[in-house]
PDB file of C-alpha atoms in Angstrom:
ATOM      1  CA  MET A 162      42.779-111.522 -21.000  1.00 87.00           C
ATOM      2  CA  ALA A 163      45.326-110.803 -23.979  1.00 93.00           C
ATOM      3  CA  ILE A 164      44.691-109.817 -27.379  1.00 95.00           C
ATOM      4  CA  LEU A 165      47.241-111.952 -29.796  1.00 96.00           C
ATOM      5  CA  ASN A 166      47.406-110.578 -33.216  1.00 95.00           C
ATOM      6  CA  ILE A 167      48.988-112.997 -35.705  1.00 96.00           C
ATOM      7  CA  THR A 168      49.887-112.158 -39.182  1.00 94.00           C
ATOM      8  CA  TYR A 169      50.610-114.994 -42.106  1.00 93.00           C
ATOM      9  CA  GLN A 170      50.890-114.649 -45.447  1.00 89.00           C
ATOM     10  CA  GLY A 171      49.775-111.055 -45.872  1.00 89.00           C
ATOM     11  CA  TYR A 172      46.955-111.796 -43.379  1.00 91.00           C
ATOM     12  CA  SER A 173      46.733-110.271 -39.948  1.00 91.00           C
ATOM     13  CA  ALA A 174      43.907-110.735 -37.437  1.00 92.00           C
ATOM     14  CA  ASP A 175      43.433-110.293 -33.816  1.00 93.00           C
ATOM     15  CA  VAL A 176      42.390-113.375 -31.185  1.00 95.00           C
ATOM     16  CA  PRO A 177      41.838-113.262 -27.552  1.00 94.00           C
ATOM     17  CA  ILE A 178      43.925-115.779 -25.267  1.00 93.00           C
ATOM     18  CA  GLU A 179      43.516-116.476 -21.557  1.00 90.00           C
ATOM     19  CA  LEU A 180      46.938-116.090 -19.976  1.00 84.00           C
ATOM     20  CA  GLU A 181      47.109-117.563 -16.460  1.00 81.00           C
ATOM     21  CA  ARG A 182      50.801-116.643 -16.667  1.00 85.00           C
ATOM     22  CA  THR A 183      53.924-115.000 -18.750  1.00 87.00           C
ATOM     23  CA  ILE A 184      54.467-117.139 -21.672  1.00 91.00           C
ATOM     24  CA  SER A 185      57.648-117.643 -23.837  1.00 95.00           C
ATOM     25  CA  ASP A 186      58.003-116.900 -27.565  1.00 96.00           C
ATOM     26  CA  ALA A 187      57.984-120.323 -28.129  1.00 96.00           C
ATOM     27  CA  ASP A 188      54.743-121.147 -26.479  1.00 96.00           C
ATOM     28  CA  VAL A 189      52.973-117.868 -28.254  1.00 97.00           C
ATOM     29  CA  ARG A 190      54.220-119.405 -31.512  1.00 97.00           C
ATOM     30  CA  ARG A 191      53.121-122.865 -30.794  1.00 96.00           C
ATOM     31  CA  ILE A 192      49.782-121.301 -29.724  1.00 96.00           C
ATOM     32  CA  ALA A 193      49.180-119.593 -32.835  1.00 97.00           C
ATOM     33  CA  VAL A 194      49.796-122.568 -34.509  1.00 97.00           C
ATOM     34  CA  GLU A 195      47.010-124.340 -32.938  1.00 96.00           C
ATOM     35  CA  LEU A 196      44.766-121.473 -33.182  1.00 96.00           C
ATOM     36  CA  VAL A 197      45.327-121.265 -37.264  1.00 96.00           C
ATOM     37  CA  ARG A 198      44.603-124.737 -37.697  1.00 97.00           C
ATOM     38  CA  SER A 199      41.417-124.893 -35.530  1.00 95.00           C
ATOM     39  CA  GLY A 200      40.111-122.089 -37.108  1.00 93.00           C
ATOM     40  CA  GLY A 201      40.067-119.864 -34.046  1.00 91.00           C
ATOM     41  CA  VAL A 202      41.754-117.166 -35.874  1.00 91.00           C
ATOM     42  CA  PRO A 203      39.337-114.846 -38.069  1.00 89.00           C
ATOM     43  CA  GLY A 204      40.230-115.231 -41.770  1.00 86.00           C
ATOM     44  CA  LEU A 205      43.386-117.443 -40.816  1.00 87.00           C
ATOM     45  CA  GLN A 206      41.960-120.976 -40.927  1.00 89.00           C
ATOM     46  CA  LEU A 207      44.929-123.681 -42.554  1.00 93.00           C
ATOM     47  CA  ALA A 208      44.501-126.904 -41.146  1.00 94.00           C
ATOM     48  CA  ASN A 209      47.442-128.098 -42.581  1.00 95.00           C
ATOM     49  CA  LEU A 210      49.543-124.921 -41.017  1.00 96.00           C
ATOM     50  CA  PRO A 211      53.413-126.578 -40.854  1.00 97.00           C
ATOM     51  CA  ALA A 212      54.134-126.775 -36.950  1.00 96.00           C
ATOM     52  CA  ASP A 213      57.208-124.826 -37.628  1.00 96.00           C
ATOM     53  CA  ALA A 214      55.400-121.922 -39.424  1.00 96.00           C
ATOM     54  CA  PHE A 215      56.314-118.963 -37.398  1.00 97.00           C
ATOM     55  CA  THR A 216      59.842-120.355 -36.488  1.00 94.00           C
ATOM     56  CA  HIS A 217      61.435-117.404 -37.493  1.00 92.00           C
ATOM     57  CA  TYR A 218      58.590-114.758 -36.547  1.00 95.00           C
ATOM     58  CA  VAL A 219      58.992-111.954 -33.940  1.00 96.00           C
ATOM     59  CA  VAL A 220      56.788-111.744 -30.658  1.00 97.00           C
ATOM     60  CA  ASP A 221      56.599-108.384 -29.787  1.00 96.00           C
ATOM     61  CA  ARG A 222      54.335-107.377 -26.552  1.00 95.00           C
ATOM     62  CA  PHE A 223      53.093-104.170 -25.719  1.00 93.00           C
ATOM     63  CA  ASP A 224      50.261-102.735 -22.565  1.00 90.00           C
ATOM     64  CA  GLY A 225      47.197-102.277 -24.220  1.00 83.00           C
ATOM     65  CA  ASP A 226      43.866-100.355 -23.038  1.00 84.00           C
ATOM     66  CA  HIS A 227      42.545-103.820 -21.882  1.00 81.00           C
ATOM     67  CA  GLY A 228      45.098-105.952 -21.306  1.00 87.00           C
ATOM     68  CA  PRO A 229      48.394-107.306 -22.808  1.00 92.00           C
ATOM     69  CA  ARG A 230      48.926-106.927 -26.616  1.00 94.00           C
ATOM     70  CA  LEU A 231      51.021-109.921 -28.203  1.00 96.00           C
ATOM     71  CA  PHE A 232      51.967-109.429 -31.876  1.00 96.00           C
ATOM     72  CA  LEU A 233      53.472-112.353 -33.561  1.00 97.00           C
ATOM     73  CA  ARG A 234      54.881-110.840 -36.972  1.00 95.00           C
ATOM     74  CA  PRO A 235      57.384-111.508 -39.606  1.00 94.00           C
ATOM     75  CA  LYS A 236      60.940-110.518 -39.251  1.00 93.00           C
ATOM     76  CA  VAL A 237      60.982-107.015 -41.105  1.00 92.00           C
ATOM     77  CA  PRO A 238      65.019-106.501 -41.620  1.00 85.00           C
ATOM     78  CA  PHE A 239      64.128-104.466 -45.000  1.00 79.00           C
ATOM     79  CA  GLY A 240      63.805-101.177 -45.778  1.00 69.00           C
ATOM     80  CA  ALA A 241      66.359 -99.545 -48.086  1.00 59.00           C
TER      81      ALA A 241
ATOM     82  CA  MET B 236      56.816 -78.167 -39.388  1.00 61.00           C
ATOM     83  CA  SER B 237      60.065 -76.728 -39.726  1.00 81.00           C
ATOM     84  CA  GLY B 238      63.230 -78.732 -38.378  1.00 94.00           C
ATOM     85  CA  ARG B 239      65.881 -81.127 -39.912  1.00 98.00           C
ATOM     86  CA  VAL B 240      64.424 -84.467 -41.175  1.00 98.00           C
ATOM     87  CA  VAL B 241      67.192 -86.894 -42.034  1.00 98.00           C
ATOM     88  CA  ILE B 242      66.176 -90.008 -43.687  1.00 98.00           C
ATOM     89  CA  CYS B 243      68.685 -92.622 -43.185  1.00 98.00           C
ATOM     90  CA  GLY B 244      68.635 -95.208 -46.530  1.00 97.00           C
ATOM     91  CA  VAL B 245      66.919 -93.770 -49.495  1.00 97.00           C
ATOM     92  CA  GLY B 246      66.020 -97.299 -51.234  1.00 95.00           C
ATOM     93  CA  ALA B 247      62.766 -98.575 -51.405  1.00 95.00           C
ATOM     94  CA  LEU B 248      60.914 -97.166 -48.420  1.00 96.00           C
ATOM     95  CA  GLY B 249      63.479 -94.199 -47.911  1.00 97.00           C
ATOM     96  CA  SER B 250      62.818 -92.885 -51.545  1.00 98.00           C
ATOM     97  CA  THR B 251      59.036 -93.447 -51.613  1.00 98.00           C
ATOM     98  CA  ALA B 252      59.050 -91.704 -48.520  1.00 98.00           C
ATOM     99  CA  ALA B 253      61.089 -88.722 -49.355  1.00 98.00           C
ATOM    100  CA  VAL B 254      58.891 -88.212 -52.666  1.00 98.00           C
ATOM    101  CA  LEU B 255      55.741 -88.041 -50.297  1.00 98.00           C
ATOM    102  CA  LEU B 256      57.393 -85.641 -48.059  1.00 98.00           C
ATOM    103  CA  ARG B 257      58.392 -83.254 -50.503  1.00 97.00           C
ATOM    104  CA  ASN B 258      55.544 -80.662 -49.416  1.00 96.00           C
ATOM    105  CA  VAL B 259      57.024 -80.500 -45.532  1.00 97.00           C
ATOM    106  CA  GLU B 260      58.288 -77.435 -44.644  1.00 96.00           C
ATOM    107  CA  ALA B 261      60.914 -79.041 -42.667  1.00 97.00           C
ATOM    108  CA  ASP B 262      64.876 -79.593 -44.342  1.00 97.00           C
ATOM    109  CA  LEU B 263      65.157 -82.807 -45.666  1.00 98.00           C
ATOM    110  CA  VAL B 264      68.634 -84.627 -45.744  1.00 98.00           C
ATOM    111  CA  PHE B 265      69.241 -87.890 -47.250  1.00 98.00           C
ATOM    112  CA  ILE B 266      71.885 -90.544 -46.063  1.00 98.00           C
ATOM    113  CA  ASP B 267      72.930 -93.479 -48.403  1.00 98.00           C
ATOM    114  CA  PHE B 268      76.391 -94.657 -49.778  1.00 97.00           C
ATOM    115  CA  ASP B 269      74.900 -96.766 -52.543  1.00 97.00           C
ATOM    116  CA  ARG B 270      74.429 -96.173 -56.189  1.00 98.00           C
ATOM    117  CA  VAL B 271      71.656 -96.447 -58.324  1.00 97.00           C
ATOM    118  CA  GLU B 272      71.261 -99.691 -59.981  1.00 95.00           C
ATOM    119  CA  SER B 273      68.977-100.697 -63.265  1.00 95.00           C
ATOM    120  CA  LYS B 274      67.335-103.514 -60.850  1.00 92.00           C
ATOM    121  CA  ASN B 275      66.432-100.231 -58.315  1.00 94.00           C
ATOM    122  CA  LEU B 276      64.090 -98.723 -60.749  1.00 94.00           C
ATOM    123  CA  ALA B 277      61.378-101.291 -60.301  1.00 92.00           C
ATOM    124  CA  ALA B 278      61.384-100.782 -56.719  1.00 93.00           C
ATOM    125  CA  GLN B 279      62.585 -97.536 -55.884  1.00 95.00           C
ATOM    126  CA  ALA B 280      61.510 -94.133 -56.667  1.00 96.00           C
ATOM    127  CA  PHE B 281      64.535 -93.296 -58.814  1.00 97.00           C
ATOM    128  CA  THR B 282      64.417 -92.159 -62.370  1.00 96.00           C
ATOM    129  CA  LYS B 283      66.373 -93.333 -65.500  1.00 96.00           C
ATOM    130  CA  VAL B 284      68.791 -90.471 -65.534  1.00 96.00           C
ATOM    131  CA  ALA B 285      69.742 -91.090 -62.036  1.00 97.00           C
ATOM    132  CA  LEU B 286      71.481 -94.632 -63.121  1.00 98.00           C
ATOM    133  CA  GLY B 287      74.959 -94.720 -61.784  1.00 98.00           C
ATOM    134  CA  LYS B 288      74.902 -91.759 -59.383  1.00 98.00           C
ATOM    135  CA  ASN B 289      74.570 -92.291 -55.783  1.00 98.00           C
ATOM    136  CA  LYS B 290      71.412 -92.551 -54.591  1.00 98.00           C
ATOM    137  CA  ALA B 291      71.123 -89.680 -51.825  1.00 98.00           C
ATOM    138  CA  GLU B 292      72.077 -87.018 -54.380  1.00 98.00           C
ATOM    139  CA  ALA B 293      70.278 -88.560 -56.935  1.00 98.00           C
ATOM    140  CA  LEU B 294      67.146 -87.901 -54.776  1.00 98.00           C
ATOM    141  CA  ARG B 295      68.379 -84.763 -54.198  1.00 98.00           C
ATOM    142  CA  LEU B 296      68.518 -83.520 -57.431  1.00 98.00           C
ATOM    143  CA  GLN B 297      65.190 -85.411 -58.152  1.00 97.00           C
ATOM    144  CA  LEU B 298      63.217 -83.336 -55.741  1.00 98.00           C
ATOM    145  CA  ALA B 299      64.990 -79.884 -56.743  1.00 98.00           C
ATOM    146  CA  ASN B 300      64.218 -80.941 -60.459  1.00 97.00           C
ATOM    147  CA  PHE B 301      60.992 -82.235 -60.318  1.00 97.00           C
ATOM    148  CA  TRP B 302      59.236 -79.986 -57.291  1.00 97.00           C
ATOM    149  CA  GLY B 303      61.617 -77.358 -56.148  1.00 97.00           C
ATOM    150  CA  LYS B 304      62.550 -78.941 -52.978  1.00 97.00           C
ATOM    151  CA  LYS B 305      66.194 -78.151 -51.958  1.00 96.00           C
ATOM    152  CA  CYS B 306      67.433 -80.989 -49.884  1.00 98.00           C
ATOM    153  CA  GLU B 307      70.925 -82.182 -48.539  1.00 98.00           C
ATOM    154  CA  ALA B 308      72.842 -85.279 -49.355  1.00 98.00           C
ATOM    155  CA  PHE B 309      75.619 -86.943 -47.764  1.00 98.00           C
ATOM    156  CA  PRO B 310      76.593 -89.774 -50.098  1.00 98.00           C
ATOM    157  CA  VAL B 311      78.159 -91.672 -47.445  1.00 98.00           C
ATOM    158  CA  ARG B 312      77.913 -95.182 -45.506  1.00 97.00           C
ATOM    159  CA  LEU B 313      76.941 -93.936 -41.977  1.00 97.00           C
ATOM    160  CA  GLY B 314      78.858 -95.761 -38.948  1.00 97.00           C
ATOM    161  CA  PRO B 315      80.141 -95.349 -35.421  1.00 97.00           C
ATOM    162  CA  ASP B 316      82.645 -92.565 -36.640  1.00 97.00           C
ATOM    163  CA  ASN B 317      80.508 -90.354 -38.516  1.00 98.00           C
ATOM    164  CA  VAL B 318      76.761 -90.756 -36.774  1.00 98.00           C
ATOM    165  CA  GLU B 319      77.486 -87.928 -34.675  1.00 97.00           C
ATOM    166  CA  VAL B 320      78.280 -85.368 -37.357  1.00 98.00           C
ATOM    167  CA  LEU B 321      75.818 -86.331 -40.005  1.00 98.00           C
ATOM    168  CA  LEU B 322      72.899 -86.532 -37.511  1.00 98.00           C
ATOM    169  CA  ALA B 323      73.808 -83.163 -35.973  1.00 97.00           C
ATOM    170  CA  GLY B 324      71.041 -80.873 -35.609  1.00 97.00           C
ATOM    171  CA  ALA B 325      68.352 -83.274 -36.489  1.00 98.00           C
ATOM    172  CA  THR B 326      64.874 -82.984 -35.216  1.00 98.00           C
ATOM    173  CA  LEU B 327      63.508 -85.993 -36.661  1.00 98.00           C
ATOM    174  CA  VAL B 328      65.237 -89.014 -37.904  1.00 98.00           C
ATOM    175  CA  ILE B 329      63.823 -91.715 -40.171  1.00 98.00           C
ATOM    176  CA  ASP B 330      65.733 -95.058 -40.456  1.00 98.00           C
ATOM    177  CA  ALA B 331      64.677 -97.014 -43.857  1.00 97.00           C
ATOM    178  CA  PHE B 332      67.925 -98.947 -43.891  1.00 95.00           C
ATOM    179  CA  ASP B 333      68.329-102.643 -44.536  1.00 90.00           C
ATOM    180  CA  ASN B 334      70.340-104.071 -42.415  1.00 91.00           C
ATOM    181  CA  GLN B 335      69.834-104.794 -38.454  1.00 92.00           C
ATOM    182  CA  ALA B 336      73.634-103.313 -37.441  1.00 93.00           C
ATOM    183  CA  SER B 337      72.873 -99.884 -38.772  1.00 95.00           C
ATOM    184  CA  ARG B 338      69.090 -99.636 -37.573  1.00 96.00           C
ATOM    185  CA  LEU B 339      71.040-100.564 -33.818  1.00 97.00           C
ATOM    186  CA  LEU B 340      73.369 -97.609 -34.455  1.00 98.00           C
ATOM    187  CA  LEU B 341      70.661 -95.021 -35.217  1.00 98.00           C
ATOM    188  CA  SER B 342      68.861 -96.286 -32.071  1.00 98.00           C
ATOM    189  CA  ALA B 343      71.706 -96.062 -29.858  1.00 98.00           C
ATOM    190  CA  HIS B 344      72.391 -92.528 -31.266  1.00 98.00           C
ATOM    191  CA  ALA B 345      68.974 -91.428 -30.627  1.00 98.00           C
ATOM    192  CA  GLN B 346      68.574 -92.748 -27.028  1.00 97.00           C
ATOM    193  CA  ALA B 347      72.027 -91.292 -26.227  1.00 97.00           C
ATOM    194  CA  HIS B 348      70.529 -88.057 -27.586  1.00 97.00           C
ATOM    195  CA  GLY B 349      66.840 -87.591 -27.105  1.00 97.00           C
ATOM    196  CA  VAL B 350      66.344 -87.346 -31.204  1.00 98.00           C
ATOM    197  CA  PRO B 351      62.993 -88.604 -31.999  1.00 98.00           C
ATOM    198  CA  LEU B 352      63.627 -91.853 -34.324  1.00 98.00           C
ATOM    199  CA  VAL B 353      61.066 -93.214 -36.631  1.00 98.00           C
ATOM    200  CA  HIS B 354      61.748 -96.648 -37.866  1.00 98.00           C
ATOM    201  CA  ALA B 355      60.376 -98.318 -41.373  1.00 97.00           C
ATOM    202  CA  ALA B 356      60.715-101.916 -42.328  1.00 95.00           C
ATOM    203  CA  MET B 357      59.227-104.560 -44.298  1.00 93.00           C
ATOM    204  CA  SER B 358      59.300-108.363 -44.163  1.00 91.00           C
ATOM    205  CA  ALA B 359      61.249-110.157 -47.186  1.00 86.00           C
ATOM    206  CA  ASP B 360      58.117-111.576 -48.696  1.00 86.00           C
ATOM    207  CA  GLY B 361      56.679-108.217 -48.818  1.00 88.00           C
ATOM    208  CA  SER B 362      53.354-109.177 -46.759  1.00 89.00           C
ATOM    209  CA  TYR B 363      54.256-107.256 -44.145  1.00 93.00           C
ATOM    210  CA  GLY B 364      55.478-104.130 -42.600  1.00 95.00           C
ATOM    211  CA  LEU B 365      55.711-101.559 -39.999  1.00 95.00           C
ATOM    212  CA  VAL B 366      56.158 -98.041 -38.867  1.00 97.00           C
ATOM    213  CA  ARG B 367      57.214 -97.727 -35.486  1.00 97.00           C
ATOM    214  CA  TRP B 368      58.698 -95.322 -33.291  1.00 98.00           C
ATOM    215  CA  GLU B 369      61.948 -96.335 -31.572  1.00 98.00           C
ATOM    216  CA  GLU B 370      60.700 -96.757 -27.740  1.00 95.00           C
ATOM    217  CA  ARG B 371      58.774 -99.766 -29.303  1.00 94.00           C
ATOM    218  CA  PHE B 372      60.964-100.867 -32.259  1.00 95.00           C
ATOM    219  CA  VAL B 373      63.323-103.951 -32.365  1.00 92.00           C
ATOM    220  CA  ALA B 374      65.650-104.363 -34.939  1.00 93.00           C
ATOM    221  CA  ASP B 375      65.478-107.723 -36.811  1.00 91.00           C
ATOM    222  CA  ALA B 376      68.192-109.544 -38.329  1.00 86.00           C
ATOM    223  CA  GLU B 377      67.310-111.604 -41.669  1.00 78.00           C
ATOM    224  CA  ASP B 378      66.162-114.901 -41.474  1.00 73.00           C
ATOM    225  CA  THR B 379      69.261-116.333 -43.280  1.00 71.00           C
ATOM    226  CA  PRO B 380      72.080-114.034 -44.338  1.00 70.00           C
ATOM    227  CA  GLY B 381      71.929-112.915 -47.561  1.00 67.00           C
ATOM    228  CA  GLN B 382      68.211-113.086 -47.913  1.00 66.00           C
ATOM    229  CA  ALA B 383      66.438-111.711 -51.116  1.00 59.00           C
ATOM    230  CA  THR B 384      65.173-107.939 -50.452  1.00 63.00           C
ATOM    231  CA  CYS B 385      62.546-106.632 -52.573  1.00 62.00           C
ATOM    232  CA  GLU B 386      64.597-105.428 -55.467  1.00 65.00           C
ATOM    233  CA  GLY B 387      62.524-107.150 -58.257  1.00 73.00           C
ATOM    234  CA  GLY B 388      59.562-104.758 -58.326  1.00 81.00           C
ATOM    235  CA  GLU B 389      57.178-107.233 -57.036  1.00 85.00           C
ATOM    236  CA  HIS B 390      56.538-105.704 -53.840  1.00 89.00           C
ATOM    237  CA  LEU B 391      56.247-102.117 -55.451  1.00 91.00           C
ATOM    238  CA  PRO B 392      52.522-101.440 -54.541  1.00 90.00           C
ATOM    239  CA  PHE B 393      53.484-102.592 -50.843  1.00 92.00           C
ATOM    240  CA  ILE B 394      56.269-100.766 -50.620  1.00 94.00           C
ATOM    241  CA  GLY B 395      54.099 -97.507 -51.757  1.00 95.00           C
ATOM    242  CA  VAL B 396      51.512 -98.442 -48.957  1.00 94.00           C
ATOM    243  CA  ILE B 397      54.215 -98.609 -46.301  1.00 96.00           C
ATOM    244  CA  ALA B 398      56.050 -95.452 -47.444  1.00 97.00           C
ATOM    245  CA  ALA B 399      52.704 -93.337 -47.308  1.00 97.00           C
ATOM    246  CA  HIS B 400      52.035 -94.514 -43.830  1.00 97.00           C
ATOM    247  CA  LEU B 401      55.512 -93.569 -42.953  1.00 98.00           C
ATOM    248  CA  ALA B 402      55.269 -90.207 -44.788  1.00 98.00           C
ATOM    249  CA  ARG B 403      51.794 -89.254 -43.069  1.00 97.00           C
ATOM    250  CA  VAL B 404      53.162 -90.680 -39.412  1.00 98.00           C
ATOM    251  CA  VAL B 405      55.891 -88.005 -40.054  1.00 98.00           C
ATOM    252  CA  GLN B 406      53.688 -85.380 -40.948  1.00 97.00           C
ATOM    253  CA  ASP B 407      51.917 -85.723 -38.258  1.00 97.00           C
ATOM    254  CA  HIS B 408      54.844 -85.861 -35.723  1.00 97.00           C
ATOM    255  CA  LEU B 409      55.929 -82.461 -37.270  1.00 97.00           C
ATOM    256  CA  ARG B 410      52.649 -80.809 -36.815  1.00 95.00           C
ATOM    257  CA  SER B 411      51.604 -82.139 -33.713  1.00 96.00           C
ATOM    258  CA  GLY B 412      54.531 -84.062 -31.880  1.00 96.00           C
ATOM    259  CA  GLN B 413      52.245 -87.098 -32.249  1.00 96.00           C
ATOM    260  CA  ARG B 414      54.094 -90.705 -32.448  1.00 97.00           C
ATOM    261  CA  ARG B 415      51.541 -93.044 -33.964  1.00 95.00           C
ATOM    262  CA  ASP B 416      52.538 -96.513 -34.933  1.00 96.00           C
ATOM    263  CA  VAL B 417      51.313 -98.671 -37.994  1.00 95.00           C
ATOM    264  CA  GLN B 418      51.114-102.382 -38.511  1.00 93.00           C
ATOM    265  CA  ILE B 419      49.984-102.962 -42.247  1.00 93.00           C
ATOM    266  CA  SER B 420      49.740-106.653 -43.476  1.00 91.00           C
ATOM    267  CA  LEU B 421      48.970-107.016 -47.127  1.00 85.00           C
ATOM    268  CA  SER B 422      45.144-107.911 -46.749  1.00 79.00           C
ATOM    269  CA  SER B 423      44.896-104.775 -44.605  1.00 65.00           C
ATOM    270  CA  ALA B 424      46.204-101.903 -42.461  1.00 50.00           C
ATOM    271  CA  LEU B 425      45.669-102.174 -38.720  1.00 51.00           C
ATOM    272  CA  LEU B 426      45.890 -98.560 -37.382  1.00 48.00           C
ATOM    273  CA  LEU B 427      47.494 -98.810 -33.823  1.00 51.00           C
TER     274      LEU B 427
END
């Protein structure tokens, strides 16, 4: 079991996902689109979410206390 | 809480965090080659009298005049030729730059010298930001070259939120050595 955190348009939520193997960043983006469309992400239900909504998003992968933690997030190029 | 904290890039996040770090005992050092323009006043911690001045120098003057905090300023562009000199003696480096190349330069220096480095960054649409230590940070490129930034002032409150988290993360590190990451979205703050 992994926890995928999805951030979209200022909203952020965790959703557990079953992973039988290591999945690519493209897979993560595709899964996230389906989860958001289906209402599987708390606070984030967009039935008409475009398939390319997460094209420019970054997938961060960390080891969490209870399994892998994945973060699908917008790019953050700005600071100054 | 002593030491030498170098803030690289004192635009939106860097200047706001610097103001919130005015009570640390550590010496603060600012690096930025850019000058304060009128459009910066909407999203950065500069006042009207700073217009036209170098950002690092303007921030040094503001902290000295408003709060009596003495800082150092380097009004130069940090690059491969001067990174060793500018970051010499740093006990903590803060990355608040606005471009991938400069962030990568800081990462390389921090890894080579074992200097703690914390990054602060936000998305172009002002809906997401993070504060993350070097060991878990990846420097992102812009989605498209020349992408609009946070200059208009629309994102000022969110810039303040990210900068406040950055300042607290730095305070915690100076006090206890803790290295806490923070991810912030517009609707919530998720502490990691």
